[in-house]
Amino acid sequence: MSTSKYILSLDQGTTSSRAIIFNHQGTIVSMAQREFTQYFPNDGWVEHDPMEIWSSQLTVAEEALKEANLQASDIAAMGITNQRETTLVWDKETGVPVYNAIVWQDRRTDTYCDRLRGRGLENLIRNKTGLLIDPYFSASKIRWILEQDTEIRTKAEQGQLLFGTVDSWLIWKLTGKQQHVTDVTNASRTLLFNIHDLEWDESLLDIFEVPSQMLPKVHSCSEHLGEVNCQSSLDGIPITGVAGDQQAALFGQLCIRKGMVKNTYGTGCFLVMNTGDKPIISNHKLLSTVAWKIGDQVQYALEGSVFMGGAVVQWIRDELDLISDAAEIEALALQVADNGGVYFVPALTGLGAPHWDHYARGIIIGLTRGTNKGHIARAALESICFQSLEVMKAMVADSSIYPKVMRVDGGAVVNNLLMQTQADLLEVPVVRPKILETTALGAAYLAGLAVGFWKDITELEKNAQQERIFRPSMSEEERNKLVQLWTKAVGRCKDWIPASSSTVKS
Ligand SMILES: Nc1ncnc2c1ncn2[C@@H]1O[C@H](COP(=O)(O)OP(=O)(O)O)[C@@H](O)[C@H]1O
Ligand SMILES: O=P(O)(O)OC[C@H](O)CO
């Protein structure tokens, strides 16, 4: 066992890079965070600057170390967790990215994905990858980059270019260009990875026209991947844990047994259910994904993503000016006793799971002369809960498991009204942990297990502490009425814009 007393976790998210140092009890010792630039060069396009991802991540990691008054030798291991699917391609020799990182939210390959669906490839792809054909995942983004210039494609075919999700990019930079690797969870979000045999799949590479020479080597989530060697204060720290952020949160919440579920309420909502040692291929447009691999043990998960979670609160703040800070929404919503018949379906960028309707658009319906901003705020918060309920129902239908509780994390879970409403609509208790940074904690756990900092999962379970449990208290009649009207409202907003008005080119 290592004698160092801490684990450093890097959490590279969509809007910010974070670094957190944990002690053996899983308590936060220090933390640093930095936001970085979002680029929207075209309608539906979202990009990040790979060098800014790197510099912001390195800076916060060094800051966290400094703030805790520690040195690299005090850190037993580093875990990395990241926004998933976001796609980078860079030159192996120069280290220069050939294009900006194309972010998971980016829809530029919509038409190309429509074409693939038109070729009847959906079942084949779903059975191999557990995913749907959608611009969300990496494969069509890689192809788009390679299509920009024949020189780029030629270089990729000659093995001069490397592809990676954000974890690969960071590890390559951290290890001084020594390691071009990823882990099974990130690989499982590319549409190029067979989740049954845990290998890159030749036929998928052919379909998406991606040369295999570009791909990183795939590892488990908890093993030695190299040491930091980038002329920084982190040099020498072993990198021993990697997982995509939603899988890391599932592990950080210790949803380690089949049927355990977590929901992360950030910009979007990500519900993930542990489905044990076998993937469940969904009949309800959920994703099957690798939850983690530790040693030879592989766990799978079902996942449903809601595009507008906390983002609906941002929209109310920034576009409607009803509040000046996200935290104010709770008090505003509590000014009214109920939603007053108002339903807000925030399909502002289409609908995610289980609908996957990118032609849907948002509506606020049920307005009367008596409607006020409190009702709108309440309907906005309820929309987050209704959407999560829809995903949960799909999970129950796919798995035949009704979870006993739902564990929650993410920035919006500080909102007690939101949590109580969620418990009421789901009819299961909602459990909020003391440490809300479960994503970073999950990566720390994976890293720590690899070096013996924690002996096993049983030891991790001793760290788990609940802060509050929200128990369902709504009558069945009331719940049914609300759900019925929500479902009706969703029906009104689906398939709203004509396909021809989708402005995004392939
Ligand atoms: N008190 C609150 N009530 C509801 N939503 C909130 C509250 N505080 C923050 N949020 C929402 O939580 C989101 C931020 O959570 P975070 O986990 O940091 O997101 P991400 O990791 O996706 O950037 C924002 O969308 C914000 O609007
Ligand atoms: O960075 P987050 O928390 O918005 O998570 C992004 C997800 O990994 C996208 O699949």
Coordinates of C-alpha atoms and ligand atoms in Angstrom, one line a residue:
M1 CA 0.0 0.0 0.0
S2 CA 1.1 3.5 -0.8
T3 CA 2.1 5.7 2.1
S4 CA 0.9 8.9 0.5
K5 CA -2.2 10.2 2.1
Y6 CA -4.2 11.7 -0.8
I7 CA -5.8 11.1 -4.2
L8 CA -6.0 13.9 -6.8
S9 CA -9.0 13.8 -9.1
L10 CA -9.3 15.7 -12.4
D11 CA -12.8 16.4 -13.5
Q12 CA -12.8 17.9 -17.0
G13 CA -16.4 18.9 -17.6
T14 CA -18.3 20.6 -20.4
T15 CA -18.1 24.1 -18.9
S16 CA -15.3 23.9 -16.5
S17 CA -12.2 22.0 -15.4
R18 CA -12.0 21.0 -11.8
A19 CA -9.4 19.4 -9.6
I20 CA -10.2 17.9 -6.2
I21 CA -7.9 16.3 -3.6
F22 CA -9.5 13.7 -1.4
N23 CA -8.3 12.1 1.8
H24 CA -8.8 8.5 2.8
Q25 CA -12.3 9.2 4.2
G26 CA -13.3 10.5 0.8
T27 CA -13.5 14.1 2.2
I28 CA -12.5 17.0 0.1
V29 CA -9.2 18.5 1.2
S30 CA -8.9 21.2 -1.5
M31 CA -10.5 22.1 -4.8
A32 CA -9.9 24.4 -7.7
Q33 CA -12.1 25.2 -10.7
R34 CA -11.8 27.2 -13.9
E35 CA -14.4 27.8 -16.6
F36 CA -13.2 27.9 -20.2
T37 CA -14.5 29.3 -23.5
Q38 CA -17.4 27.8 -25.4
Y39 CA -17.4 28.3 -29.1
F40 CA -20.6 28.3 -31.2
P41 CA -19.3 28.9 -34.7
N42 CA -22.5 27.9 -36.4
D43 CA -26.1 27.0 -35.6
G44 CA -26.0 23.7 -33.6
W45 CA -22.2 23.6 -33.5
V46 CA -20.3 23.6 -30.1
E47 CA -16.5 23.6 -29.9
H48 CA -13.8 23.8 -27.2
D49 CA -10.2 24.8 -27.7
P50 CA -8.1 21.6 -26.9
M51 CA -5.2 23.8 -25.6
E52 CA -7.6 25.6 -23.2
I53 CA -9.0 22.3 -22.0
W54 CA -5.4 21.3 -21.3
S55 CA -4.2 24.5 -19.7
S56 CA -7.2 25.0 -17.5
Q57 CA -7.0 21.4 -16.3
L58 CA -3.3 21.6 -15.5
T59 CA -3.7 25.0 -13.8
V60 CA -6.5 23.8 -11.5
A61 CA -4.6 20.6 -10.6
E62 CA -1.5 22.6 -9.7
E63 CA -3.7 25.1 -7.7
A64 CA -5.4 22.3 -5.8
L65 CA -2.1 20.9 -4.8
K66 CA -0.8 24.3 -3.7
E67 CA -3.9 25.2 -1.8
A68 CA -3.6 22.0 0.2
N69 CA 0.1 22.7 0.8
L70 CA 1.0 19.3 -0.7
Q71 CA 3.6 18.0 -3.1
A72 CA 3.4 15.4 -5.8
S73 CA 4.9 12.8 -3.4
D74 CA 1.9 13.3 -1.1
I75 CA -0.4 12.1 -3.8
A76 CA -0.8 8.3 -4.0
A77 CA -2.5 8.4 -7.4
M78 CA -4.5 10.5 -9.9
G79 CA -7.9 9.7 -11.3
I80 CA -9.3 11.4 -14.4
T81 CA -13.0 11.8 -15.3
N82 CA -14.3 13.8 -18.2
Q83 CA -17.1 15.1 -20.4
R84 CA -17.7 12.1 -22.7
E85 CA -18.0 11.8 -26.5
T86 CA -16.2 15.2 -27.1
T87 CA -13.8 14.5 -30.0
L88 CA -10.2 15.5 -30.5
V89 CA -7.8 14.7 -33.3
W90 CA -4.2 15.8 -33.1
D91 CA -0.8 15.4 -34.8
K92 CA 1.3 12.7 -33.1
E93 CA 4.6 14.6 -33.7
T94 CA 3.7 18.2 -33.2
G95 CA 1.0 17.7 -30.6
V96 CA -1.1 20.3 -32.5
P97 CA -4.8 19.6 -32.8
V98 CA -6.0 19.6 -36.4
Y99 CA -9.4 21.0 -35.4
N100 CA -11.1 22.3 -32.3
A101 CA -12.6 19.7 -29.9
I102 CA -16.1 18.9 -31.2
V103 CA -18.3 18.8 -28.1
W104 CA -20.9 16.1 -27.4
Q105 CA -23.7 18.7 -27.7
D106 CA -22.7 19.5 -31.3
R107 CA -25.3 18.6 -34.0
R108 CA -23.3 19.3 -37.2
T109 CA -23.5 15.6 -38.3
D110 CA -27.3 15.4 -38.0
T111 CA -27.9 14.8 -41.7
Y112 CA -25.1 12.3 -42.0
C113 CA -26.6 10.3 -39.1
D114 CA -30.0 10.5 -40.8
R115 CA -28.4 9.0 -43.9
L116 CA -26.9 6.1 -41.8
R117 CA -30.3 5.4 -40.3
G118 CA -31.7 5.4 -43.8
R119 CA -29.2 2.6 -44.7
G120 CA -30.9 0.5 -42.0
L121 CA -27.8 0.3 -39.8
E122 CA -29.6 1.0 -36.5
N123 CA -30.0 -2.5 -35.2
L124 CA -26.5 -3.6 -36.1
I125 CA -25.0 -0.6 -34.4
R126 CA -27.2 -0.8 -31.4
N127 CA -26.5 -4.5 -30.9
K128 CA -22.7 -3.9 -31.0
T129 CA -22.4 -0.6 -29.2
G130 CA -25.6 -0.3 -27.1
L131 CA -26.0 3.2 -28.6
L132 CA -28.2 5.0 -31.2
I133 CA -27.0 6.5 -34.4
D134 CA -26.7 10.1 -33.3
P135 CA -24.4 13.1 -33.6
Y136 CA -24.0 13.0 -29.8
F137 CA -21.4 10.2 -30.0
S138 CA -17.8 10.5 -31.3
A139 CA -17.7 8.5 -34.6
S140 CA -19.5 10.9 -36.9
K141 CA -17.5 13.8 -35.4
I142 CA -14.2 12.1 -36.2
R143 CA -15.4 11.4 -39.7
W144 CA -16.4 15.1 -40.1
I145 CA -12.9 16.2 -39.1
L146 CA -11.3 13.8 -41.6
E147 CA -13.6 15.0 -44.3
Q148 CA -12.4 18.6 -44.0
D149 CA -9.2 18.1 -46.0
T150 CA -7.8 15.2 -48.0
E151 CA -4.5 15.8 -46.4
I152 CA -6.0 15.2 -42.9
R153 CA -7.5 11.9 -44.0
T154 CA -4.2 10.8 -45.6
K155 CA -2.3 11.7 -42.5
A156 CA -4.8 9.8 -40.4
E157 CA -4.4 6.7 -42.7
Q158 CA -0.7 6.9 -42.4
G159 CA -0.9 6.9 -38.6
Q160 CA 0.3 10.5 -38.1
L161 CA -2.9 11.6 -36.4
L162 CA -4.4 10.5 -33.1
F163 CA -8.0 10.5 -32.0
G164 CA -9.0 10.7 -28.4
T165 CA -11.8 11.7 -26.1
V166 CA -10.8 14.3 -23.5
D167 CA -9.4 11.6 -21.1
S168 CA -7.0 10.4 -23.9
W169 CA -5.9 14.0 -24.7
L170 CA -5.2 14.8 -21.1
I171 CA -3.3 11.6 -20.4
W172 CA -1.2 12.1 -23.6
K173 CA -0.4 15.6 -22.5
L174 CA 0.2 14.7 -18.8
T175 CA 2.5 11.8 -19.6
G176 CA 4.6 13.9 -22.0
K177 CA 3.2 12.2 -25.1
Q178 CA 4.0 8.8 -23.8
Q179 CA 0.6 7.2 -23.5
H180 CA -2.2 7.2 -26.1
V181 CA -4.9 5.4 -24.1
T182 CA -8.5 5.5 -23.0
D183 CA -10.7 3.4 -20.8
V184 CA -13.7 1.2 -21.6
T185 CA -16.3 3.7 -20.5
N186 CA -15.1 6.5 -22.7
A187 CA -14.5 4.0 -25.6
S188 CA -18.1 2.8 -25.1
R189 CA -19.4 6.3 -26.1
T190 CA -17.7 6.5 -29.5
L191 CA -20.0 4.2 -31.6
L192 CA -16.8 2.4 -32.6
F193 CA -16.5 0.0 -29.7
N194 CA -18.1 -3.3 -29.2
I195 CA -19.4 -3.4 -25.6
H196 CA -19.6 -7.2 -25.5
D197 CA -16.0 -8.1 -26.4
L198 CA -14.6 -4.7 -25.3
E199 CA -12.7 -4.1 -28.5
W200 CA -12.7 -1.5 -31.3
D201 CA -14.9 -3.0 -34.0
E202 CA -13.6 -3.3 -37.6
S203 CA -17.1 -3.2 -39.2
L204 CA -18.0 0.0 -37.3
L205 CA -14.7 1.6 -38.3
D206 CA -15.6 0.8 -41.9
I207 CA -19.1 2.3 -41.6
F208 CA -17.8 5.5 -40.1
E209 CA -14.6 5.6 -42.3
V210 CA -12.3 5.9 -39.3
P211 CA -8.7 4.5 -39.7
S212 CA -7.9 2.1 -36.8
Q213 CA -4.3 3.6 -36.6
M214 CA -5.8 6.7 -34.9
L215 CA -7.4 4.9 -32.0
P216 CA -6.1 4.8 -28.4
K217 CA -5.4 1.6 -26.6
V218 CA -8.3 0.7 -24.4
H219 CA -7.7 -0.1 -20.7
S220 CA -9.7 -0.9 -17.6
C221 CA -10.8 2.0 -15.3
S222 CA -8.5 1.1 -12.5
E223 CA -4.9 0.4 -13.4
H224 CA -1.5 2.0 -13.9
L225 CA -1.5 4.0 -17.1
G226 CA 1.7 6.0 -16.7
E227 CA 3.1 8.8 -14.6
V228 CA 2.8 12.5 -15.0
N229 CA 5.8 13.9 -16.8
C230 CA 4.9 17.4 -18.2
Q231 CA 7.3 19.7 -16.3
S232 CA 4.7 20.6 -13.7
S233 CA 4.4 20.3 -9.9
L234 CA 2.4 17.1 -10.6
D235 CA 5.3 15.2 -12.2
G236 CA 5.7 11.7 -10.8
I237 CA 2.1 11.2 -9.8
P238 CA 0.8 7.8 -11.2
I239 CA -2.4 8.0 -13.3
T240 CA -4.4 4.9 -12.2
G241 CA -8.1 5.7 -12.6
V242 CA -10.2 6.8 -15.6
A243 CA -13.9 6.9 -16.4
G244 CA -16.4 9.1 -18.3
D245 CA -18.1 11.5 -15.9
Q246 CA -21.5 9.8 -15.6
Q247 CA -19.9 6.4 -15.0
A248 CA -17.6 7.9 -12.5
A249 CA -20.6 9.5 -10.7
L250 CA -22.3 6.1 -10.6
F251 CA -19.2 4.6 -9.0
G252 CA -18.8 7.6 -6.7
Q253 CA -22.4 7.1 -5.5
L254 CA -21.4 3.5 -4.9
C255 CA -24.2 2.2 -7.2
I256 CA -22.3 -1.0 -7.3
R257 CA -25.1 -3.5 -7.4
K258 CA -27.6 -4.3 -10.1
G259 CA -30.7 -2.0 -10.0
M260 CA -29.0 0.9 -8.2
V261 CA -29.6 4.2 -9.8
K262 CA -28.1 7.7 -9.7
N263 CA -29.3 10.9 -11.4
T264 CA -27.0 13.8 -11.9
Y265 CA -28.7 17.2 -12.1
G266 CA -26.3 19.5 -14.0
T267 CA -26.9 21.3 -17.2
G268 CA -28.7 18.2 -18.4
C269 CA -29.8 15.2 -16.3
F270 CA -28.1 11.9 -16.6
L271 CA -29.9 8.9 -15.1
V272 CA -27.7 5.8 -14.9
M273 CA -28.7 2.3 -13.6
N274 CA -26.3 -0.4 -12.8
T275 CA -27.5 -3.5 -14.8
G276 CA -24.9 -6.0 -13.5
D277 CA -22.4 -8.0 -15.5
K278 CA -24.5 -8.0 -18.7
P279 CA -25.7 -5.1 -20.9
I280 CA -29.4 -4.7 -21.4
I281 CA -30.2 -3.6 -25.0
S282 CA -33.0 -1.1 -24.6
N283 CA -36.4 -1.2 -26.3
H284 CA -37.1 2.3 -25.1
K285 CA -34.2 4.3 -26.7
L286 CA -32.0 4.2 -23.6
L287 CA -28.3 3.6 -24.0
S288 CA -26.5 0.5 -22.9
T289 CA -23.0 1.4 -21.8
V290 CA -20.0 0.1 -19.9
A291 CA -20.3 1.2 -16.2
W292 CA -16.7 0.3 -15.4
K293 CA -14.1 -2.5 -15.6
I294 CA -12.0 -3.2 -12.5
G295 CA -9.6 -6.1 -12.9
D296 CA -11.5 -8.6 -15.0
Q297 CA -14.9 -7.5 -13.6
V298 CA -17.1 -5.6 -16.0
Q299 CA -20.3 -3.9 -15.0
Y300 CA -22.8 -2.4 -17.4
A301 CA -25.4 0.3 -17.2
L302 CA -28.5 1.7 -18.8
E303 CA -28.4 5.4 -19.3
G304 CA -30.9 8.1 -20.3
S305 CA -29.9 11.7 -20.8
V306 CA -32.2 14.7 -20.5
F307 CA -30.8 17.6 -22.5
M308 CA -32.4 20.5 -20.5
G309 CA -32.0 19.9 -16.7
G310 CA -30.5 22.8 -14.7
A311 CA -30.2 24.6 -18.1
V312 CA -33.9 25.3 -17.9
V313 CA -33.2 27.4 -14.8
Q314 CA -30.4 29.2 -16.7
W315 CA -32.8 30.0 -19.4
I316 CA -35.3 31.4 -17.0
R317 CA -32.5 33.5 -15.5
D318 CA -30.7 34.6 -18.7
E319 CA -33.5 34.9 -21.3
L320 CA -36.6 35.6 -19.2
D321 CA -34.9 37.6 -16.4
L322 CA -37.3 36.2 -13.8
I323 CA -34.4 35.6 -11.4
S324 CA -30.8 36.8 -11.2
D325 CA -29.3 33.7 -9.7
A326 CA -30.2 30.0 -10.2
A327 CA -30.7 29.6 -6.4
E328 CA -33.6 32.1 -6.5
I329 CA -35.8 29.8 -8.5
E330 CA -36.8 27.8 -5.4
A331 CA -38.2 30.8 -3.5
L332 CA -40.0 32.0 -6.7
A333 CA -41.6 28.6 -7.3
L334 CA -42.6 28.5 -3.6
Q335 CA -44.6 31.7 -4.0
V336 CA -47.4 29.6 -5.5
A337 CA -49.0 26.5 -4.0
D338 CA -48.8 24.5 -7.2
N339 CA -48.2 24.8 -10.9
G340 CA -51.6 26.4 -11.5
G341 CA -52.1 24.1 -14.5
V342 CA -48.9 25.3 -16.3
Y343 CA -46.6 22.8 -18.0
F344 CA -43.3 23.7 -19.5
V345 CA -41.7 21.2 -21.8
P346 CA -38.2 22.6 -22.3
A347 CA -37.4 21.0 -25.7
L348 CA -35.3 24.0 -26.6
T349 CA -32.8 21.8 -28.4
G350 CA -35.2 18.9 -29.1
L351 CA -35.9 16.1 -26.6
G352 CA -33.4 13.6 -25.3
A353 CA -34.2 10.2 -23.9
P354 CA -36.6 8.4 -24.2
H355 CA -38.0 10.5 -27.2
W356 CA -34.8 11.4 -29.1
D357 CA -36.8 13.9 -31.1
H358 CA -34.6 16.7 -32.5
Y359 CA -37.5 18.3 -34.3
A360 CA -39.4 18.9 -31.0
R361 CA -39.4 22.5 -29.6
G362 CA -40.3 23.9 -26.2
I363 CA -43.7 25.0 -25.1
I364 CA -45.3 26.6 -22.0
I365 CA -48.9 25.5 -22.0
G366 CA -51.9 25.9 -19.8
L367 CA -51.5 29.7 -19.3
T368 CA -54.5 31.6 -17.9
R369 CA -55.1 35.2 -16.8
G370 CA -54.1 34.0 -13.3
T371 CA -50.7 32.6 -14.3
N372 CA -47.8 34.4 -12.8
K373 CA -44.0 34.0 -12.8
G374 CA -44.2 31.7 -9.8
H375 CA -46.1 29.2 -11.9
I376 CA -43.6 29.4 -14.7
A377 CA -40.8 28.8 -12.2
R378 CA -42.6 25.9 -10.7
A379 CA -43.4 24.4 -14.1
A380 CA -39.7 24.7 -15.0
L381 CA -38.6 22.8 -11.9
E382 CA -41.3 20.2 -12.4
S383 CA -40.1 19.8 -16.0
I384 CA -36.8 18.5 -14.8
C385 CA -38.5 16.0 -12.6
F386 CA -41.0 14.9 -15.2
Q387 CA -38.3 14.3 -17.8
S388 CA -36.3 12.2 -15.2
L389 CA -39.5 10.3 -14.5
E390 CA -39.9 9.4 -18.1
V391 CA -36.3 8.1 -18.3
M392 CA -36.9 6.1 -15.1
K393 CA -40.1 4.6 -16.4
A394 CA -38.2 3.5 -19.6
M395 CA -35.5 1.9 -17.4
V396 CA -38.0 0.0 -15.3
A397 CA -39.6 -1.2 -18.5
D398 CA -36.2 -2.4 -20.0
S399 CA -34.8 -3.9 -16.8
S400 CA -38.0 -5.0 -14.9
I401 CA -36.3 -3.5 -11.8
Y402 CA -38.0 -0.9 -9.8
P403 CA -35.1 0.9 -7.9
K404 CA -35.6 1.2 -4.1
V405 CA -34.1 4.7 -4.0
M406 CA -32.5 7.2 -6.4
R407 CA -29.2 8.7 -5.4
V408 CA -28.7 12.3 -6.6
D409 CA -25.8 14.7 -7.3
G410 CA -25.0 17.7 -9.5
G411 CA -25.3 21.4 -9.1
A412 CA -29.1 21.6 -8.9
V413 CA -29.7 19.1 -6.1
V414 CA -29.3 21.9 -3.5
N415 CA -32.8 22.8 -4.5
N416 CA -35.0 21.1 -1.9
L417 CA -38.3 21.7 -3.8
L418 CA -36.8 20.1 -6.8
M419 CA -35.7 17.0 -4.8
Q420 CA -39.1 16.7 -3.0
T421 CA -41.0 17.0 -6.3
Q422 CA -38.7 14.3 -7.8
A423 CA -39.4 12.0 -4.9
D424 CA -43.2 12.7 -5.2
L425 CA -43.3 12.0 -8.9
L426 CA -41.0 8.9 -8.8
E427 CA -42.6 7.4 -5.8
V428 CA -39.2 6.5 -4.5
P429 CA -37.0 8.2 -1.9
V430 CA -34.4 10.5 -3.3
V431 CA -31.1 10.4 -1.4
R432 CA -28.7 13.3 -1.3
P433 CA -25.2 12.5 -0.2
K434 CA -22.9 14.8 1.9
I435 CA -20.2 14.9 -0.8
L436 CA -21.9 16.2 -3.9
E437 CA -18.7 16.0 -6.0
T438 CA -19.5 12.3 -6.7
T439 CA -18.0 12.4 -10.2
A440 CA -14.6 13.4 -9.0
L441 CA -15.0 11.1 -6.0
G442 CA -15.7 8.1 -8.4
A443 CA -12.5 8.8 -10.3
A444 CA -10.6 9.1 -7.1
Y445 CA -12.0 5.7 -5.9
L446 CA -11.0 4.0 -9.2
A447 CA -7.5 5.5 -8.9
G448 CA -7.2 4.7 -5.2
L449 CA -8.3 1.1 -5.6
A450 CA -5.5 0.5 -8.2
V451 CA -2.8 1.5 -5.8
G452 CA -4.2 -0.1 -2.6
F453 CA -5.0 3.3 -1.1
W454 CA -8.4 1.7 -0.5
K455 CA -8.4 -2.0 -0.1
D456 CA -11.7 -2.9 -1.8
I457 CA -15.3 -1.6 -2.4
T458 CA -16.4 -2.6 1.1
E459 CA -13.9 -0.2 2.5
L460 CA -15.3 2.6 0.2
E461 CA -18.8 1.9 1.5
K462 CA -17.7 3.0 5.0
N463 CA -17.1 6.5 3.5
A464 CA -20.7 6.9 2.2
Q465 CA -22.7 9.5 4.1
Q466 CA -26.2 10.7 3.3
E467 CA -27.1 14.3 3.9
R468 CA -30.9 14.1 3.4
I469 CA -33.6 11.7 2.2
F470 CA -36.6 13.1 0.4
R471 CA -39.5 10.7 0.8
P472 CA -42.5 10.6 -1.5
S473 CA -45.6 12.3 0.0
M474 CA -47.9 13.1 -2.9
S475 CA -51.3 11.3 -3.3
E476 CA -51.6 8.9 -6.2
E477 CA -54.5 10.9 -7.6
E478 CA -52.5 14.1 -7.6
R479 CA -49.5 12.4 -9.2
N480 CA -51.6 10.8 -11.9
K481 CA -53.2 14.1 -12.8
L482 CA -49.9 15.8 -13.1
V483 CA -48.2 13.1 -15.2
Q484 CA -51.2 12.9 -17.5
L485 CA -51.1 16.6 -18.3
W486 CA -47.3 16.5 -18.7
T487 CA -47.6 13.7 -21.2
K488 CA -50.3 15.6 -23.1
A489 CA -48.0 18.7 -23.2
V490 CA -45.1 16.6 -24.5
G491 CA -47.3 15.3 -27.3
R492 CA -48.0 18.9 -28.3
C493 CA -44.3 19.8 -28.7
K494 CA -43.0 16.8 -30.5
D495 CA -42.0 16.8 -34.2
W496 CA -42.6 20.6 -34.2
I497 CA -40.1 22.0 -36.7
P498 CA -40.1 20.5 -40.2
A499 CA -37.1 18.3 -41.0
S500 CA -36.2 20.7 -43.9
S501 CA -35.6 23.6 -41.4
S502 CA -32.9 21.7 -39.6
T503 CA -30.1 24.1 -40.5
V504 CA -27.2 21.7 -39.7
K505 CA -25.2 20.3 -42.6
S506 CA -23.4 17.0 -42.5
Ligands
LIG1 N1 -30.7 26.1 -6.6 C1 -30.8 25.7 -7.8 N2 -32.0 25.2 -8.3 C2 -32.1 24.7 -9.6 N3 -31.0 24.6 -10.4 C3 -29.8 25.1 -10.0 C4 -29.6 25.6 -8.7 N4 -28.3 25.9 -8.6 C5 -27.7 25.6 -9.8 N5 -28.7 25.1 -10.6 C6 -28.4 24.6 -12.0 O1 -27.4 23.6 -11.9 C7 -26.6 23.6 -13.1 C8 -25.1 23.6 -12.7 O2 -24.8 22.3 -12.1 P1 -23.4 21.7 -12.5 O3 -23.4 20.3 -11.8 O4 -22.3 22.6 -12.1 O5 -23.5 21.5 -14.0 P2 -22.5 21.1 -15.2 O6 -21.5 20.1 -14.5 O7 -23.4 20.5 -16.2 O8 -21.8 22.3 -15.7 C9 -27.0 24.9 -13.8 O9 -27.7 24.5 -15.0 C10 -27.8 25.7 -12.9 O10 -28.9 26.4 -13.5
LIG2 O1 -19.6 17.7 -18.4 P1 -21.0 17.3 -18.0 O2 -21.2 17.1 -16.6 O3 -22.0 18.3 -18.7 O4 -21.3 15.8 -18.7 C1 -21.3 15.7 -20.0 C2 -21.6 14.2 -20.4 O5 -20.5 13.4 -20.1 C3 -22.0 14.1 -21.8 O6 -22.3 12.8 -22.2

